[in-house]
PDB file of C-alpha atoms in Angstrom:
ATOM      1  CA  MET A 493      62.386  45.186  -1.053  1.00 51.00           C
ATOM      2  CA  ARG A 494      58.785  44.489  -1.557  1.00 55.00           C
ATOM      3  CA  LEU A 495      57.378  43.750  -4.997  1.00 52.00           C
ATOM      4  CA  SER A 496      54.085  45.309  -5.726  1.00 52.00           C
ATOM      5  CA  THR A 497      51.308  42.981  -6.480  1.00 52.00           C
ATOM      6  CA  PHE A 498      49.370  43.864  -9.534  1.00 48.00           C
ATOM      7  CA  ARG A 499      45.983  42.534 -10.168  1.00 52.00           C
ATOM      8  CA  PHE A 500      44.663  42.447 -13.672  1.00 46.00           C
ATOM      9  CA  GLN A 501      41.037  42.122 -14.421  1.00 51.00           C
ATOM     10  CA  LEU A 502      40.138  40.857 -17.827  1.00 46.00           C
ATOM     11  CA  SER A 503      36.785  41.632 -19.224  1.00 47.00           C
ATOM     12  CA  ALA A 504      35.329  40.040 -22.261  1.00 45.00           C
ATOM     13  CA  VAL A 505      32.383  41.225 -24.184  1.00 45.00           C
ATOM     14  CA  ALA A 506      30.628  38.729 -26.359  1.00 44.00           C
ATOM     15  CA  ILE A 507      28.517  39.966 -29.186  1.00 45.00           C
ATOM     16  CA  ALA A 508      26.205  37.485 -30.754  1.00 44.00           C
ATOM     17  CA  PHE A 509      24.214  38.053 -33.885  1.00 44.00           C
ATOM     18  CA  ILE A 510      21.150  35.890 -33.813  1.00 45.00           C
ATOM     19  CA  PRO A 511      19.174  35.904 -37.031  1.00 46.00           C
ATOM     20  CA  SER A 512      15.450  36.356 -36.852  1.00 46.00           C
ATOM     21  CA  SER A 513      13.319  33.300 -37.464  1.00 49.00           C
ATOM     22  CA  ASN A 514      12.495  34.360 -41.017  1.00 54.00           C
ATOM     23  CA  VAL A 515      16.100  34.592 -42.209  1.00 54.00           C
ATOM     24  CA  VAL A 516      17.294  31.350 -43.785  1.00 58.00           C
ATOM     25  CA  ALA A 517      20.603  30.671 -45.478  1.00 72.00           C
ATOM     26  CA  SER A 518      20.411  29.701 -49.135  1.00 89.00           C
ATOM     27  CA  SER A 519      21.297  26.167 -50.101  1.00 96.00           C
ATOM     28  CA  VAL A 520      21.937  24.174 -53.277  1.00 97.00           C
ATOM     29  CA  GLN A 521      19.181  21.702 -54.172  1.00 98.00           C
ATOM     30  CA  GLN A 522      18.403  19.289 -56.992  1.00 98.00           C
ATOM     31  CA  CYS A 523      14.788  19.305 -58.151  1.00 98.00           C
ATOM     32  CA  GLY A 524      14.537  15.537 -58.508  1.00 97.00           C
ATOM     33  CA  ASP A 525      10.799  14.952 -58.082  1.00 98.00           C
ATOM     34  CA  ALA A 526       9.106  18.168 -59.238  1.00 97.00           C
ATOM     35  CA  PHE A 527       9.772  21.667 -60.461  1.00 96.00           C
ATOM     36  CA  GLY A 528       7.439  24.531 -61.298  1.00 96.00           C
ATOM     37  CA  PRO A 529       6.242  28.075 -60.720  1.00 95.00           C
ATOM     38  CA  PHE A 530       6.274  29.491 -57.194  1.00 95.00           C
ATOM     39  CA  GLY A 531       2.771  30.941 -57.166  1.00 92.00           C
ATOM     40  CA  ASN A 532       2.736  34.098 -59.272  1.00 92.00           C
ATOM     41  CA  VAL A 533       6.339  35.065 -58.498  1.00 92.00           C
ATOM     42  CA  THR A 534       8.136  34.785 -61.854  1.00 90.00           C
ATOM     43  CA  SER A 535      11.615  35.176 -60.346  1.00 95.00           C
ATOM     44  CA  GLN A 536      11.204  32.071 -58.172  1.00 97.00           C
ATOM     45  CA  LEU A 537      10.521  28.367 -58.660  1.00 96.00           C
ATOM     46  CA  THR A 538       9.259  25.567 -56.467  1.00 97.00           C
ATOM     47  CA  CYS A 539      11.688  22.659 -56.269  1.00 98.00           C
ATOM     48  CA  LEU A 540      10.771  19.276 -54.792  1.00 98.00           C
ATOM     49  CA  THR A 541      13.892  17.247 -54.008  1.00 98.00           C
ATOM     50  CA  TYR A 542      14.358  13.486 -54.213  1.00 96.00           C
ATOM     51  CA  GLY A 543      13.876  13.520 -50.427  1.00 95.00           C
ATOM     52  CA  ASN A 544      10.396  15.065 -50.857  1.00 95.00           C
ATOM     53  CA  VAL A 545      11.439  18.419 -49.339  1.00 97.00           C
ATOM     54  CA  LYS A 546       9.991  21.575 -50.915  1.00 97.00           C
ATOM     55  CA  TYR A 547      12.141  24.617 -51.614  1.00 98.00           C
ATOM     56  CA  LYS A 548      11.640  28.070 -53.079  1.00 97.00           C
ATOM     57  CA  CYS A 549      14.542  28.833 -55.422  1.00 98.00           C
ATOM     58  CA  ALA A 550      15.729  31.878 -57.340  1.00 97.00           C
ATOM     59  CA  ARG A 551      15.046  31.121 -61.017  1.00 96.00           C
ATOM     60  CA  GLU A 552      18.328  32.647 -62.208  1.00 95.00           C
ATOM     61  CA  SER A 553      20.289  30.332 -59.870  1.00 97.00           C
ATOM     62  CA  CYS A 554      19.012  27.142 -61.548  1.00 97.00           C
ATOM     63  CA  HIS A 555      21.073  25.161 -64.049  1.00 97.00           C
ATOM     64  CA  ILE A 556      21.806  21.781 -65.590  1.00 96.00           C
ATOM     65  CA  GLY A 557      24.915  19.769 -64.781  1.00 94.00           C
ATOM     66  CA  CYS A 558      25.867  18.905 -61.219  1.00 94.00           C
ATOM     67  CA  ARG A 559      25.900  20.587 -57.806  1.00 94.00           C
ATOM     68  CA  ALA A 560      29.135  22.484 -58.468  1.00 93.00           C
ATOM     69  CA  THR A 561      28.265  23.582 -62.019  1.00 93.00           C
ATOM     70  CA  PRO A 562      28.176  27.388 -62.301  1.00 93.00           C
ATOM     71  CA  VAL A 563      25.250  29.122 -63.995  1.00 94.00           C
ATOM     72  CA  THR A 564      26.405  30.215 -67.459  1.00 94.00           C
ATOM     73  CA  ALA A 565      24.833  30.611 -70.891  1.00 94.00           C
ATOM     74  CA  ASP A 566      25.713  26.949 -71.512  1.00 94.00           C
ATOM     75  CA  THR A 567      24.108  25.651 -68.299  1.00 94.00           C
ATOM     76  CA  SER A 568      21.112  27.953 -67.742  1.00 93.00           C
ATOM     77  CA  LEU A 569      17.695  26.335 -67.901  1.00 92.00           C
ATOM     78  CA  GLU A 570      16.115  28.541 -70.543  1.00 86.00           C
ATOM     79  CA  LYS A 571      17.844  26.989 -73.553  1.00 84.00           C
ATOM     80  CA  ASN A 572      19.677  23.995 -72.076  1.00 92.00           C
ATOM     81  CA  PHE A 573      17.185  22.067 -69.934  1.00 94.00           C
ATOM     82  CA  TYR A 574      14.827  20.044 -72.093  1.00 93.00           C
ATOM     83  CA  PHE A 575      13.160  16.678 -72.431  1.00 93.00           C
ATOM     84  CA  SER A 576      13.165  15.006 -75.837  1.00 90.00           C
ATOM     85  CA  HIS A 577      10.802  12.588 -77.570  1.00 86.00           C
ATOM     86  CA  CYS A 578       7.852  13.607 -75.407  1.00 89.00           C
ATOM     87  CA  GLN A 579       4.375  12.498 -76.366  1.00 88.00           C
ATOM     88  CA  ILE A 580       1.246  14.556 -76.054  1.00 82.00           C
ATOM     89  CA  ALA A 581      -0.769  12.584 -73.497  1.00 75.00           C
ATOM     90  CA  ASP A 582      -3.920  12.318 -75.622  1.00 71.00           C
ATOM     91  CA  THR A 583      -2.084  11.022 -78.692  1.00 69.00           C
ATOM     92  CA  SER A 584       0.581   8.428 -79.205  1.00 63.00           C
ATOM     93  CA  SER A 585       2.071   9.651 -82.446  1.00 66.00           C
ATOM     94  CA  GLN A 586       3.437  13.192 -82.085  1.00 71.00           C
ATOM     95  CA  MET A 587       6.854  13.502 -80.419  1.00 80.00           C
ATOM     96  CA  VAL A 588       8.158  16.898 -79.301  1.00 81.00           C
ATOM     97  CA  GLN A 589      11.165  18.387 -77.523  1.00 87.00           C
ATOM     98  CA  LEU A 590      10.055  20.426 -74.503  1.00 90.00           C
ATOM     99  CA  TYR A 591      11.753  23.011 -72.322  1.00 92.00           C
ATOM    100  CA  PRO A 592       9.797  22.369 -69.098  1.00 95.00           C
ATOM    101  CA  ASP A 593       8.432  25.126 -66.902  1.00 94.00           C
ATOM    102  CA  LYS A 594       6.600  22.617 -64.696  1.00 96.00           C
ATOM    103  CA  PHE A 595       7.152  18.881 -64.353  1.00 97.00           C
ATOM    104  CA  THR A 596       6.484  16.009 -61.987  1.00 97.00           C
ATOM    105  CA  ALA A 597       8.804  13.001 -62.160  1.00 96.00           C
ATOM    106  CA  HIS A 598       7.781   9.396 -61.688  1.00 96.00           C
ATOM    107  CA  ASN A 599      11.380   8.265 -61.296  1.00 94.00           C
ATOM    108  CA  ARG A 600      10.821   4.636 -60.370  1.00 93.00           C
ATOM    109  CA  LYS A 601       8.540   4.184 -63.370  1.00 94.00           C
ATOM    110  CA  GLY A 602      10.892   5.977 -65.776  1.00 93.00           C
ATOM    111  CA  PHE A 603       8.793   8.905 -66.964  1.00 94.00           C
ATOM    112  CA  VAL A 604       8.138  12.592 -66.396  1.00 95.00           C
ATOM    113  CA  ILE A 605       4.839  14.421 -66.783  1.00 95.00           C
ATOM    114  CA  VAL A 606       5.361  17.929 -68.169  1.00 95.00           C
ATOM    115  CA  GLU A 607       2.360  20.239 -67.727  1.00 94.00           C
ATOM    116  CA  GLU A 608       3.799  23.614 -68.690  1.00 93.00           C
ATOM    117  CA  ALA A 609       6.588  24.070 -71.204  1.00 92.00           C
ATOM    118  CA  HIS A 610       7.893  26.099 -74.073  1.00 88.00           C
ATOM    119  CA  VAL A 611       9.169  24.918 -77.422  1.00 83.00           C
ATOM    120  CA  MET A 612      11.600  26.592 -79.764  1.00 73.00           C
ATOM    121  CA  ILE A 613      10.170  27.046 -83.213  1.00 70.00           C
ATOM    122  CA  GLY A 614      11.652  28.372 -86.444  1.00 68.00           C
ATOM    123  CA  GLY A 615      13.384  31.723 -86.340  1.00 68.00           C
ATOM    124  CA  GLY A 616      14.192  31.456 -82.627  1.00 71.00           C
ATOM    125  CA  SER A 617      10.686  32.283 -81.446  1.00 74.00           C
ATOM    126  CA  ILE A 618       9.153  30.566 -78.440  1.00 79.00           C
ATOM    127  CA  GLU A 619       5.708  29.019 -78.123  1.00 86.00           C
ATOM    128  CA  TYR A 620       4.275  28.301 -74.665  1.00 88.00           C
ATOM    129  CA  LEU A 621       2.310  25.096 -74.139  1.00 86.00           C
ATOM    130  CA  THR A 622       0.077  23.796 -71.404  1.00 88.00           C
ATOM    131  CA  GLY A 623      -1.313  20.306 -71.310  1.00 87.00           C
ATOM    132  CA  GLN A 624       0.109  16.971 -70.415  1.00 90.00           C
ATOM    133  CA  PHE A 625       3.173  15.464 -72.052  1.00 91.00           C
ATOM    134  CA  ASN A 626       4.813  12.139 -71.189  1.00 92.00           C
ATOM    135  CA  CYS A 627       8.591  11.995 -71.461  1.00 93.00           C
ATOM    136  CA  THR A 628      10.201   8.600 -70.850  1.00 91.00           C
ATOM    137  CA  TRP A 629      13.780   7.437 -70.335  1.00 89.00           C
ATOM    138  CA  THR A 630      15.694   4.214 -69.977  1.00 85.00           C
ATOM    139  CA  LYS A 631      19.180   3.310 -68.816  1.00 81.00           C
ATOM    140  CA  SER A 632      20.309   3.185 -72.441  1.00 75.00           C
ATOM    141  CA  SER A 633      18.702   6.569 -73.210  1.00 76.00           C
ATOM    142  CA  PRO A 634      18.951   8.555 -69.950  1.00 83.00           C
ATOM    143  CA  HIS A 635      18.622  12.153 -71.230  1.00 88.00           C
ATOM    144  CA  ASN A 636      15.078  12.627 -69.882  1.00 93.00           C
ATOM    145  CA  GLY A 637      16.324  11.499 -66.472  1.00 93.00           C
ATOM    146  CA  GLN A 638      18.294  14.729 -65.983  1.00 94.00           C
ATOM    147  CA  ARG A 639      17.102  17.080 -63.235  1.00 96.00           C
ATOM    148  CA  PRO A 640      17.901  20.740 -62.621  1.00 97.00           C
ATOM    149  CA  TRP A 641      19.985  22.122 -59.772  1.00 98.00           C
ATOM    150  CA  CYS A 642      19.290  25.461 -58.069  1.00 98.00           C
ATOM    151  CA  ASN A 643      21.956  27.302 -56.062  1.00 97.00           C
ATOM    152  CA  GLU A 644      19.766  29.711 -54.057  1.00 97.00           C
ATOM    153  CA  CYS A 645      16.981  27.785 -52.309  1.00 98.00           C
ATOM    154  CA  GLU A 646      15.076  28.168 -49.055  1.00 97.00           C
ATOM    155  CA  PRO A 647      12.727  25.588 -47.522  1.00 96.00           C
ATOM    156  CA  VAL A 648       8.986  26.255 -47.752  1.00 93.00           C
ATOM    157  CA  SER A 649       6.182  24.882 -45.642  1.00 75.00           C
ATOM    158  CA  GLN A 650       3.455  24.782 -48.282  1.00 53.00           C
ATOM    159  CA  ASN A 651       3.092  23.047 -51.625  1.00 49.00           C
ATOM    160  CA  HIS A 652       3.422  25.791 -54.230  1.00 50.00           C
ATOM    161  CA  LEU A 653       3.281  23.455 -57.212  1.00 51.00           C
ATOM    162  CA  ARG A 654      -0.139  24.047 -58.681  1.00 49.00           C
ATOM    163  CA  LYS A 655      -2.184  20.876 -58.520  1.00 48.00           C
ATOM    164  CA  THR A 656      -3.970  19.511 -61.541  1.00 43.00           C
ATOM    165  CA  SER A 657      -6.940  17.222 -61.773  1.00 39.00           C
ATOM    166  CA  LYS A 658      -5.812  15.807 -65.098  1.00 43.00           C
ATOM    167  CA  ARG A 659      -5.511  12.083 -65.417  1.00 44.00           C
ATOM    168  CA  ILE A 660      -1.930  10.821 -65.652  1.00 46.00           C
ATOM    169  CA  LEU A 661      -1.479   8.548 -68.620  1.00 47.00           C
ATOM    170  CA  GLN A 662       1.411   6.178 -68.203  1.00 50.00           C
ATOM    171  CA  PRO A 663       3.412   5.557 -71.360  1.00 51.00           C
ATOM    172  CA  SER A 664       2.956   2.154 -72.949  1.00 47.00           C
TER     173      SER A 664
END
């Protein structure tokens, strides 16, 4: 008795989805060196990391805390990210608490320059400020050394932090 020989042919179809060059996955970044408006787009921020890499981040994804901290009312930037005991650059006497909208950190020297910010004033109203404010920190008083995290960031190729020609005054 002869056994029939069966031949099986297997076919495989591979489907690959290749994203276009302008699709980039979001990543979590810490804005260690600078933070500010992304051009005129109010829903996005420019974030410059400690590694000097620029990112465009969704404003609502930014928070205080650490990488894994979720964005909540207690961690959102609007009311929770601030620098305290900041001096107006042209004076040495007035100290203010600022909620920064744009800052550049001089981490090795222990100070931050805030150029755009808002302050909370009586009755819960907000006043917007532009100018130059120096906010210092030390190891014994590290609050002004905090930096925001943003959960939805994409790399950018241009510097979207608006440059200023103002003189940087180092705190004494």
